[in-house]
Short mmCIF file of C-alpha atoms in Angstrom, two decimals:
data_model
loop_
_atom_site.label_atom_id
_atom_site.label_comp_id
_atom_site.label_asym_id
_atom_site.label_seq_id
_atom_site.Cartn_x
_atom_site.Cartn_y
_atom_site.Cartn_z
CA MET Z 116 112.27 60.27 88.73
CA SER Z 117 109.36 62.36 88.52
CA TYR Z 118 109.51 65.71 90.23
CA ARG Z 119 106.41 67.13 91.62
CA ILE Z 120 107.46 70.73 91.96
CA ILE Z 121 108.71 73.24 89.29
CA ALA Z 122 110.40 76.31 90.91
CA LEU Z 123 111.07 78.98 88.43
CA ASP Z 124 113.25 82.14 88.55
CA LEU Z 125 111.79 84.86 86.24
CA ASP Z 126 114.51 87.50 84.79
CA GLY Z 127 117.26 85.71 83.01
CA THR Z 128 115.46 82.37 83.25
CA LEU Z 129 111.77 82.01 82.19
CA LEU Z 130 111.53 85.55 80.73
CA THR Z 131 113.39 86.46 77.59
CA PRO Z 132 115.54 89.69 77.34
CA GLN Z 133 112.13 91.29 76.18
CA LYS Z 134 110.33 90.07 79.35
CA THR Z 135 108.16 87.59 77.64
CA ILE Z 136 107.78 83.88 78.29
CA LEU Z 137 108.52 81.57 75.32
CA PRO Z 138 105.43 79.62 74.10
CA ALA Z 139 107.16 76.24 74.44
CA SER Z 140 107.68 77.08 78.15
CA LEU Z 141 103.94 77.89 78.57
CA ASP Z 142 102.74 74.87 76.92
CA ALA Z 143 105.16 72.55 78.89
CA LEU Z 144 104.42 74.20 82.35
CA ALA Z 145 100.48 74.11 81.71
CA GLN Z 146 100.83 70.29 80.91
CA ALA Z 147 102.65 69.79 83.99
CA ARG Z 148 100.12 71.69 86.13
CA LYS Z 149 97.55 69.51 84.32
CA ALA Z 150 99.58 66.55 85.43
CA GLY Z 151 99.31 67.65 89.18
CA VAL Z 152 102.70 69.48 89.27
CA LYS Z 153 103.00 72.51 91.53
CA VAL Z 154 104.50 75.30 89.60
CA LEU Z 155 106.23 78.10 91.71
CA ILE Z 156 107.54 81.50 90.73
CA VAL Z 157 110.74 82.22 93.00
CA THR Z 158 111.93 85.73 92.13
CA GLY Z 159 113.83 88.84 93.38
CA ARG Z 160 111.07 90.85 92.34
CA HIS Z 161 108.29 92.62 94.26
CA HIS Z 162 104.92 90.69 94.17
CA VAL Z 163 103.49 93.82 92.12
CA ALA Z 164 105.95 93.30 89.28
CA ILE Z 165 104.89 89.87 88.40
CA HIS Z 166 101.26 90.22 87.49
CA PRO Z 167 101.50 89.57 84.00
CA PHE Z 168 103.56 86.28 84.46
CA TYR Z 169 101.64 84.89 87.24
CA GLN Z 170 98.58 85.32 85.13
CA ALA Z 171 100.01 84.07 81.98
CA LEU Z 172 100.89 80.83 84.02
CA ALA Z 173 97.38 80.55 85.41
CA LEU Z 174 99.08 79.74 88.71
CA ASP Z 175 97.39 78.64 92.00
CA THR Z 176 100.40 78.70 94.23
CA PRO Z 177 101.76 81.55 96.19
CA ALA Z 178 104.76 83.31 95.04
CA ILE Z 179 108.18 83.60 96.83
CA CYS Z 180 109.33 87.14 96.40
CA CYS Z 181 112.40 89.68 96.97
CA ASN Z 182 114.79 86.65 97.20
CA GLY Z 183 112.82 84.68 99.76
CA THR Z 184 111.97 87.55 101.96
CA TYR Z 185 108.19 86.88 101.79
CA LEU Z 186 105.55 84.21 100.47
CA TYR Z 187 102.64 86.03 98.86
CA ASP Z 188 99.28 84.49 98.32
CA TYR Z 189 97.91 86.34 95.09
CA HIS Z 190 94.34 85.15 95.22
CA ALA Z 191 93.99 86.01 98.88
CA LYS Z 192 96.04 89.30 98.45
CA LYS Z 193 98.07 88.78 101.57
CA VAL Z 194 101.54 87.83 102.86
CA LEU Z 195 101.75 84.44 104.22
CA ALA Z 196 105.14 84.43 105.96
CA SER Z 197 107.98 87.22 105.92
CA ASP Z 198 111.39 88.36 107.39
CA PRO Z 199 111.45 92.12 106.42
CA LEU Z 200 114.10 94.58 107.24
CA ARG Z 201 113.81 96.64 110.58
CA LYS Z 202 113.25 100.35 110.13
CA SER Z 203 116.41 101.09 111.89
CA GLN Z 204 118.47 98.75 109.54
CA ALA Z 205 116.91 100.52 106.44
CA GLN Z 206 117.43 103.90 107.81
CA ARG Z 207 121.24 103.14 108.17
CA VAL Z 208 121.30 101.61 104.80
CA ILE Z 209 119.69 104.86 103.37
CA GLN Z 210 122.16 106.96 105.25
CA MET Z 211 125.03 105.00 103.78
CA LEU Z 212 123.67 105.33 100.32
CA ASP Z 213 123.58 109.01 100.54
CA GLU Z 214 127.19 109.02 101.76
CA GLN Z 215 128.38 106.96 98.78
CA ALA Z 216 125.67 108.48 96.14
CA ILE Z 217 124.43 105.28 95.11
CA HIS Z 218 120.77 104.94 94.17
CA GLY Z 219 118.02 102.33 93.59
CA LEU Z 220 114.70 101.15 94.40
CA LEU Z 221 113.16 100.45 98.00
CA TYR Z 222 110.45 97.77 98.11
CA VAL Z 223 107.88 98.19 100.59
CA ASP Z 224 104.30 96.76 101.29
CA ASN Z 225 102.58 97.05 97.82
CA ALA Z 226 105.06 99.58 96.02
CA MET Z 227 108.57 100.31 94.87
CA LEU Z 228 109.87 103.41 95.72
CA TYR Z 229 112.63 105.54 94.30
CA GLN Z 230 114.28 109.08 95.00
CA THR Z 231 116.54 109.42 92.06
CA PRO Z 232 115.51 108.12 88.61
CA THR Z 233 118.89 106.01 87.79
CA GLY Z 234 118.88 104.44 84.37
CA HIS Z 235 117.65 100.95 86.04
CA VAL Z 236 114.84 102.76 87.62
CA THR Z 237 113.96 104.40 84.22
CA ARG Z 238 114.07 101.12 82.36
CA THR Z 239 111.78 99.42 84.78
CA ILE Z 240 109.30 102.22 84.82
CA ASN Z 241 109.42 102.11 80.96
CA TRP Z 242 108.71 98.31 81.04
CA ALA Z 243 105.63 98.89 83.63
CA GLN Z 244 104.06 101.48 81.23
CA SER Z 245 104.10 98.97 78.44
CA LEU Z 246 101.68 96.69 80.46
CA PRO Z 247 97.88 96.83 80.42
CA GLU Z 248 96.99 99.18 83.26
CA HIS Z 249 95.66 96.30 85.32
CA GLN Z 250 98.94 94.49 85.45
CA ARG Z 251 101.37 97.54 85.97
CA PRO Z 252 103.32 97.53 89.10
CA THR Z 253 103.35 100.52 91.51
CA PHE Z 254 106.40 102.77 91.20
CA LEU Z 255 106.38 105.95 93.37
CA HIS Z 256 108.63 108.85 93.47
CA VAL Z 257 109.57 110.15 97.03
CA ASP Z 258 111.31 113.09 98.19
CA SER Z 259 112.83 111.27 100.87
CA LEU Z 260 113.41 107.48 101.03
CA SER Z 261 114.04 107.73 104.78
CA GLU Z 262 110.76 109.40 105.42
CA ALA Z 263 108.92 106.63 103.16
CA ALA Z 264 110.87 103.74 104.96
CA GLN Z 265 109.65 105.15 108.31
CA GLN Z 266 105.89 105.08 107.15
CA ALA Z 267 106.01 101.76 105.52
CA GLU Z 268 104.56 98.81 107.32
CA SER Z 269 107.03 96.24 105.79
CA ILE Z 270 110.25 96.83 104.00
CA TRP Z 271 111.24 94.01 101.84
CA LYS Z 272 114.55 94.86 100.32
CA PHE Z 273 116.78 97.26 98.50
CA ALA Z 274 117.46 96.95 94.63
CA LEU Z 275 120.61 98.88 94.29
CA SER Z 276 122.22 99.66 90.79
CA HIS Z 277 125.51 101.58 89.84
CA PRO Z 278 127.47 101.74 86.69
CA ASP Z 279 130.84 101.07 88.69
CA THR Z 280 130.11 97.55 90.00
CA ARG Z 281 133.55 97.64 91.97
CA ALA Z 282 132.14 100.71 93.97
CA LEU Z 283 128.80 98.60 94.39
CA GLN Z 284 130.69 95.53 95.52
CA ASP Z 285 132.56 97.63 98.00
CA PHE Z 286 129.10 99.03 99.25
CA ALA Z 287 127.75 95.58 99.60
CA GLU Z 288 130.68 94.30 101.67
CA LYS Z 289 130.47 97.23 104.01
CA VAL Z 290 126.69 96.80 104.46
CA GLU Z 291 127.29 93.14 105.12
CA ALA Z 292 130.02 93.92 107.61
CA GLU Z 293 128.34 96.63 109.57
CA LEU Z 294 124.83 95.65 109.58
CA GLY Z 295 124.97 91.95 108.92
CA LEU Z 296 122.51 92.03 106.08
CA ALA Z 297 122.36 89.78 103.05
CA CYS Z 298 123.62 91.20 99.95
CA GLU Z 299 123.15 89.14 96.71
CA TRP Z 300 123.53 89.91 93.16
CA SER Z 301 120.34 89.54 91.02
CA TRP Z 302 121.71 91.13 87.73
CA GLN Z 303 125.28 92.11 86.46
CA ASP Z 304 125.05 95.64 87.85
CA GLN Z 305 122.27 95.09 90.60
CA VAL Z 306 122.85 93.98 94.28
CA ASP Z 307 119.88 93.44 96.41
CA ILE Z 308 120.00 94.01 100.18
CA ALA Z 309 117.55 92.19 102.58
CA GLN Z 310 117.57 90.61 106.13
CA GLN Z 311 120.02 88.20 106.91
CA GLY Z 312 118.97 84.68 106.48
CA ASN Z 313 116.59 85.23 103.63
CA SER Z 314 117.07 83.23 100.56
CA LYS Z 315 115.10 81.81 97.74
CA GLY Z 316 116.17 78.12 98.97
CA LYS Z 317 115.25 78.62 102.53
CA ARG Z 318 111.83 80.18 101.76
CA LEU Z 319 111.17 77.40 99.06
CA ALA Z 320 112.12 74.66 101.38
CA GLN Z 321 109.54 76.09 103.86
CA TRP Z 322 106.90 76.04 101.52
CA VAL Z 323 107.86 72.54 100.14
CA GLU Z 324 107.83 70.95 103.69
CA HIS Z 325 104.41 72.72 104.46
CA ALA Z 326 103.00 71.44 101.29
CA GLY Z 327 103.97 67.84 102.30
CA PHE Z 328 106.71 67.42 99.94
CA GLN Z 329 110.72 67.13 100.29
CA MET Z 330 113.34 69.31 98.46
CA SER Z 331 114.14 66.15 96.34
CA ASP Z 332 110.88 66.33 94.70
CA VAL Z 333 111.81 70.02 93.23
CA LEU Z 334 113.01 70.80 89.78
CA ALA Z 335 114.42 74.46 89.78
CA PHE Z 336 115.57 76.79 87.21
CA GLY Z 337 117.84 79.85 87.69
CA ASP Z 338 120.73 82.00 86.28
CA ASN Z 339 122.05 84.19 88.94
CA TYR Z 340 123.72 84.29 92.25
CA ASN Z 341 120.45 84.68 94.11
CA ASP Z 342 119.35 81.45 92.68
CA LEU Z 343 122.21 79.32 94.00
CA SER Z 344 120.45 78.66 97.13
CA MET Z 345 117.52 77.16 95.44
CA LEU Z 346 119.58 75.21 92.66
CA GLU Z 347 121.84 73.67 95.16
CA ALA Z 348 118.95 72.50 97.62
CA ALA Z 349 116.57 71.22 94.77
CA GLY Z 350 116.27 67.57 93.54
CA LEU Z 351 117.61 68.75 90.14
CA GLY Z 352 119.06 72.33 90.00
CA ILE Z 353 119.20 73.47 86.25
CA ALA Z 354 121.45 76.51 85.42
CA MET Z 355 120.63 78.41 82.13
CA GLY Z 356 123.14 78.85 79.36
CA ASN Z 357 123.30 82.65 79.90
CA ALA Z 358 124.39 82.21 83.50
CA ASP Z 359 127.87 83.14 84.71
CA ASP Z 360 130.42 80.20 84.64
CA ALA Z 361 130.34 80.29 88.47
CA ILE Z 362 126.54 79.51 88.48
CA LYS Z 363 126.59 76.79 85.92
CA ALA Z 364 129.64 74.93 88.01
CA ARG Z 365 127.33 74.64 91.03
CA ALA Z 366 124.30 73.53 89.10
CA ASP Z 367 123.42 69.79 88.48
CA ARG Z 368 122.86 70.59 84.89
CA VAL Z 369 123.16 73.32 82.32
CA ILE Z 370 120.73 73.98 79.63
CA GLY Z 371 120.35 76.81 76.61
CA THR Z 372 119.86 80.35 77.18
CA ASN Z 373 116.45 82.00 78.07
CA LEU Z 374 116.15 82.57 74.25
CA GLU Z 375 116.03 78.77 73.63
CA PRO Z 376 113.33 75.99 74.58
CA GLY Z 377 115.53 74.35 77.22
CA ILE Z 378 113.09 74.80 80.10
CA ALA Z 379 110.25 72.99 78.05
CA GLU Z 380 112.60 70.12 76.91
CA THR Z 381 113.85 69.53 80.48
CA ILE Z 382 110.20 69.37 81.60
CA TYR Z 383 109.06 66.93 79.09
CA ARG Z 384 112.19 64.87 79.75
CA GLU Z 385 112.01 64.68 83.44
CA ILE Z 386 108.25 64.91 84.22
CA LEU Z 387 105.90 64.42 81.40
#
């Protein structure tokens, strides 16, 4: 079977731990694009934080960002479709965060905001500073997340981190129970909070249908819990070797880690 769409998660999947793309992956994806295959980034990241990867892949497709919260057209520099958080929801989450002393990033409009520089925030900022200036994402320190959320036009998601993952899990369960929001793990110590119903798989399916294809035409790669909706809906869902066993068990196939050329090998085997 020849797949017509390749859907790629970034962190832990296409990207190495050093936030680079393997040369083998770049070559295979470039050949797939020359063969007419559509390549899509499907990520938990804000669109301002994927510039270097989008440009390295030389894509012409929109990017699915913040775990499916919105679809972003890089060339037109505009959001094509979205389901953001309501301001009242965001304000309640911020209040709950203050009560539990849990911190993280708030993704809005064209920037990521933080009030307290946690380790996750600092690492992300350091990565951004290592990039050429024209590729750097916008990180802004604010005195009040509550005030910043009130002023934002669109609130995409919260990306929360905490050294006590049990406390983070308890917080996520409380948010889901009280507010009905979606809480998905995108890293071992990071949970993302977004509007209920948003997922990578749902937004990808919408784009696929709009483009005149079916999900059976999709070859998808992922490594974490926020990728499951995409992996399980795709024609062929591939889990990385560095994924948790629970992810591997629900994928159609498991390949090597994000340090190995499994993505390229799969593309050559299944498409080229």
